Amino acid sequence: MADIVTKIGYAMSLRNPQQEALSYLDAISTHCDYKKDSKTAIEAVATEYCEKHRKIQVDDKFDFPSFCYAMATGIGKTRLMGACMYYLYKTKGYRHFFILAPGNTIYEKLRKESNPNHPKYIFKGLEAEMGRPKVYDGENYDSYPVRYEQMSLQFEKSSEIELFIFNIGKIFNSKTDSQFNFHKFKETLGMSFAEVLSSFDDLVICMDEAHRYYAPASMKAINFLKPVLGLEFTATPKSTNNVIYAYDLARGAVEGYLKTPVVMGRSNMAGYSSEDIEEMKIRDGLTLHEHRKGVIRQFCGDNALPYVKPIVLIACRDTNHAKEVRALIDSDSFLGGKYKGKVIEIHSNMKGDESEENIRLLLSIENAQNPVEIVLHVYKLKEGWDVNNLFTIIPLNAAKSDILAMQTIGRGLRLPFGRATGNEDIDTLDIVAHDHYRELVDEIKNSDIFKYRDLDRTVVEPSDTVDINSPVDDGQLSIFDFAVTDAGVKSFAEINTNTQTQKELYAAYLKAFGVTKKKESDSYGNEQMTLDQLFDVETGEPDKKNDETSETLETTSTISKGKKPLSKDEFVQKIKEYSGKAISVPKILVQTTSEVKFKRFAVKRTIPDFEVAMAKIERFDAINQQLLTAVDAQILEVDDALNTLACMLLDSISELSYEDADFIIDVVEQYLAQIDGNEEDKRKIVRRYASLIVSDIRKQIFEHTERKTEDIHIVQKDLILFRKFVKNVKKDGRVRFDKPFTDKSNIKKYLFTGYKKAYYTENAFDSDTEHLFSIILEEDPDVIRWIKPPLNQLGLFWKAGQQYNPDFLVETTSGKFMVEVKASNEVTADDVVAKAREGIKWCHFASTADPDHKVWEYRLVTDDNIKLGNTCKYTLSTAHKVEEG
């Protein structure tokens, strides 16, 4: 792959298929000249250098060479388009790029994405490499800086890329051929804009959704512009004759760039009317939708990600059908009115304010604050509607062939987090196809693209998404956290017993109350709720009006506007209640550092000889062919041999610093002493051989270097106040922790309640042995309190970017423990051992920082050693021993 392709790929963070696609354009472009070579000659080059050496034959109706990228929807065709344009700009010097969109939706999208401030900027990553492109479109092309003088066009001088963004409807009209505004004479330009564009000798046309431009009138309008090259981007090419690179849906799903489509349905549909089947599809689709909402909410909470709101797309037969479906779903009687006000229609018959409002809601549908969850459409959402939160498609209008059509499915293939998560509910797109289900299964059983799920056999259980709160709600906990940090409190035990600490905490609480009393604005200038708007001081409870809003804010409390802060007695009572449940756990960052020690040694000169031969400047008579004179040439030398070598050595070894100056000077002086000649000779030798000398010294230094690796720790926070987390559980999935439990294979779907010593009164477990261990902790009088820490709140990393979340933190009368529960056949697995070693390090450092003067110990307990009736101490004594790394 050419170096330029690699650089562009790195700068733009191109995905593998995007970079592969660019490499084929590079291979072809390197071997032809689009300005000079014939279309036939360029086709021959493309045949030789395209993917799989396809026979490239551009449509006869195009007067120019045009190459197609057949790329699955969601892979990133627009980013690839930007990479191709920049490539041609850097390698060929082309500056003029005409981007053609098939309709208004994509046209508006491309106009926005040509702005460097847009998150999906077409040249994202290249801002430092190129100036801001000049953009002209169907709204401003009259202002293009050109004038017609003395029988020739005079352009404003520019070295930047120029983009011309139009939709096909703005450059030709099927009823009047191509004679309208784009082709009309403009006084400001001295000719039509089409003629201006056709005058460029480097115009490249980029056709988004290229299959839409193969009608004769479209081709005629495009040919008029006389481009030197065409680049076509589409998921469904009109023909494969000019495809230089293809990346299909199957590869995208297998390689983790796209969701996997899942066709879902019920087989036993005989006897139901079409209306019954339709309602069944809607209800089943929304059952899946509710389940997925809980899964995604929990995933976002566990990974500290912004919530991605899933949406449902329902395809209707016609506009009347869409109104009927909306009336059903939007009614009070349908599922208890759950979706009332959460449905919009999008179709061509919508007019006026309703249409504008629905389009506005559609364009902002990825925003979690947008209430819409269901979109009804009638063949209006095709190309250009790019969202990452569509998870369910319910085709009420479709024949079998329509359901499998890539263009329909493509609306929901984008991954919400830009990558596969490994969670099937998040990485798949559901297509509810009851009435065609068996036909589809037979057709796709051998497909690499689709999966299928039989609802007769696999029932999605109703589920609830539950907030698991700490001993106080999150809003109240935030201001406690601020006060604890500001007052410098390091132990919850100290809060319970020390009145001075309580006094200092209350002062910090009042400070926090005052600091956040005014409304704050977020980075977009929007007002956010503040402490005094969200919390009712008199009741100590969250303000119910703002309960949902509080989940999305990172403010420091919830205090009702206009109310007074808690009294000191109220505050002390509440924070003492909290402290009685909390273990004093510091937030510790463990880091591995290397210490390098340079030892003095006797330096040896291993380069055998330095030649400093005198050079001559010779004058030769070319006519008479004789040497006239030879004059001694001046030999270059450095100003200071010692300083030159010392500075070069310092630059070449990253571990050296100016504090090692004596060491550096010593080794250089030793080396120079072994070079023959006077100081002038040595300055000449260093000028010529400095790199070799430094390499020689450097090698010897490393041979005499001692390296010592050690772990250090940083206490990032004295006390962690664990927050609430989200759990997706089955309906009626709450059970008492101490009651008999038999559904062990589905334990992850349950919440166990009634705990007295636990930080959280409700806890979820990954295995029955974890549940049994929680009973041991509750029953053992030696255990004071325990925590099942939520994901990613402890701040303990086991490898770059990945936190380790141990199963339990336990405090007994004599010590504190980090406990991991594992099956006996898993304790030697590489990841389990790696996590355990990081846990051991953390416990070592936590012991030195523990304000309660208790020792932290790590315990890896196997499931066969967890038995009811045993004490916590005995159970922990059976732990599997892990060798420290």
PDB file of N, CA and C in Angstrom, residues 757 776-784 813 871:
ATOM      1  N   LYS A 757     -26.628  -5.847  55.833  1.00  0.00           N
ATOM      2  CA  LYS A 757     -25.230  -5.400  55.939  1.00  0.00           C
ATOM      3  C   LYS A 757     -24.679  -4.841  54.632  1.00  0.00           C
ATOM      4  N   ILE A 776     -23.607 -15.975  53.321  1.00  0.00           N
ATOM      5  CA  ILE A 776     -22.563 -16.166  54.334  1.00  0.00           C
ATOM      6  C   ILE A 776     -22.181 -14.832  54.966  1.00  0.00           C
ATOM      7  N   LEU A 777     -22.023 -13.805  54.134  1.00  0.00           N
ATOM      8  CA  LEU A 777     -21.643 -12.481  54.640  1.00  0.00           C
ATOM      9  C   LEU A 777     -22.720 -11.911  55.553  1.00  0.00           C
ATOM     10  N   GLU A 778     -23.982 -12.095  55.185  1.00  0.00           N
ATOM     11  CA  GLU A 778     -25.078 -11.559  55.992  1.00  0.00           C
ATOM     12  C   GLU A 778     -25.191 -12.279  57.335  1.00  0.00           C
ATOM     13  N   GLU A 779     -24.910 -13.590  57.349  1.00  0.00           N
ATOM     14  CA  GLU A 779     -25.128 -14.387  58.562  1.00  0.00           C
ATOM     15  C   GLU A 779     -23.948 -14.361  59.522  1.00  0.00           C
ATOM     16  N   ASP A 780     -22.752 -14.002  59.046  1.00  0.00           N
ATOM     17  CA  ASP A 780     -21.547 -14.079  59.888  1.00  0.00           C
ATOM     18  C   ASP A 780     -21.441 -12.813  60.756  1.00  0.00           C
ATOM     19  N   PRO A 781     -21.452 -12.952  62.085  1.00  0.00           N
ATOM     20  CA  PRO A 781     -21.355 -11.771  62.963  1.00  0.00           C
ATOM     21  C   PRO A 781     -20.019 -11.044  62.848  1.00  0.00           C
ATOM     22  N   ASP A 782     -18.991 -11.720  62.316  1.00  0.00           N
ATOM     23  CA  ASP A 782     -17.678 -11.076  62.166  1.00  0.00           C
ATOM     24  C   ASP A 782     -17.667 -10.073  61.012  1.00  0.00           C
ATOM     25  N   VAL A 783     -18.629 -10.200  60.097  1.00  0.00           N
ATOM     26  CA  VAL A 783     -18.704  -9.280  58.945  1.00  0.00           C
ATOM     27  C   VAL A 783     -19.497  -8.052  59.352  1.00  0.00           C
ATOM     28  N   ILE A 784     -18.887  -6.878  59.189  1.00  0.00           N
ATOM     29  CA  ILE A 784     -19.547  -5.625  59.561  1.00  0.00           C
ATOM     30  C   ILE A 784     -20.415  -5.122  58.407  1.00  0.00           C
ATOM     31  N   THR A 813     -14.382  -7.425  61.387  1.00  0.00           N
ATOM     32  CA  THR A 813     -13.906  -6.747  62.595  1.00  0.00           C
ATOM     33  C   THR A 813     -12.396  -6.567  62.592  1.00  0.00           C
ATOM     34  N   THR A 871     -18.184 -20.079  57.938  1.00  0.00           N
ATOM     35  CA  THR A 871     -17.973 -18.668  58.252  1.00  0.00           C
ATOM     36  C   THR A 871     -17.265 -17.977  57.092  1.00  0.00           C
TER      37      THR A 871
END
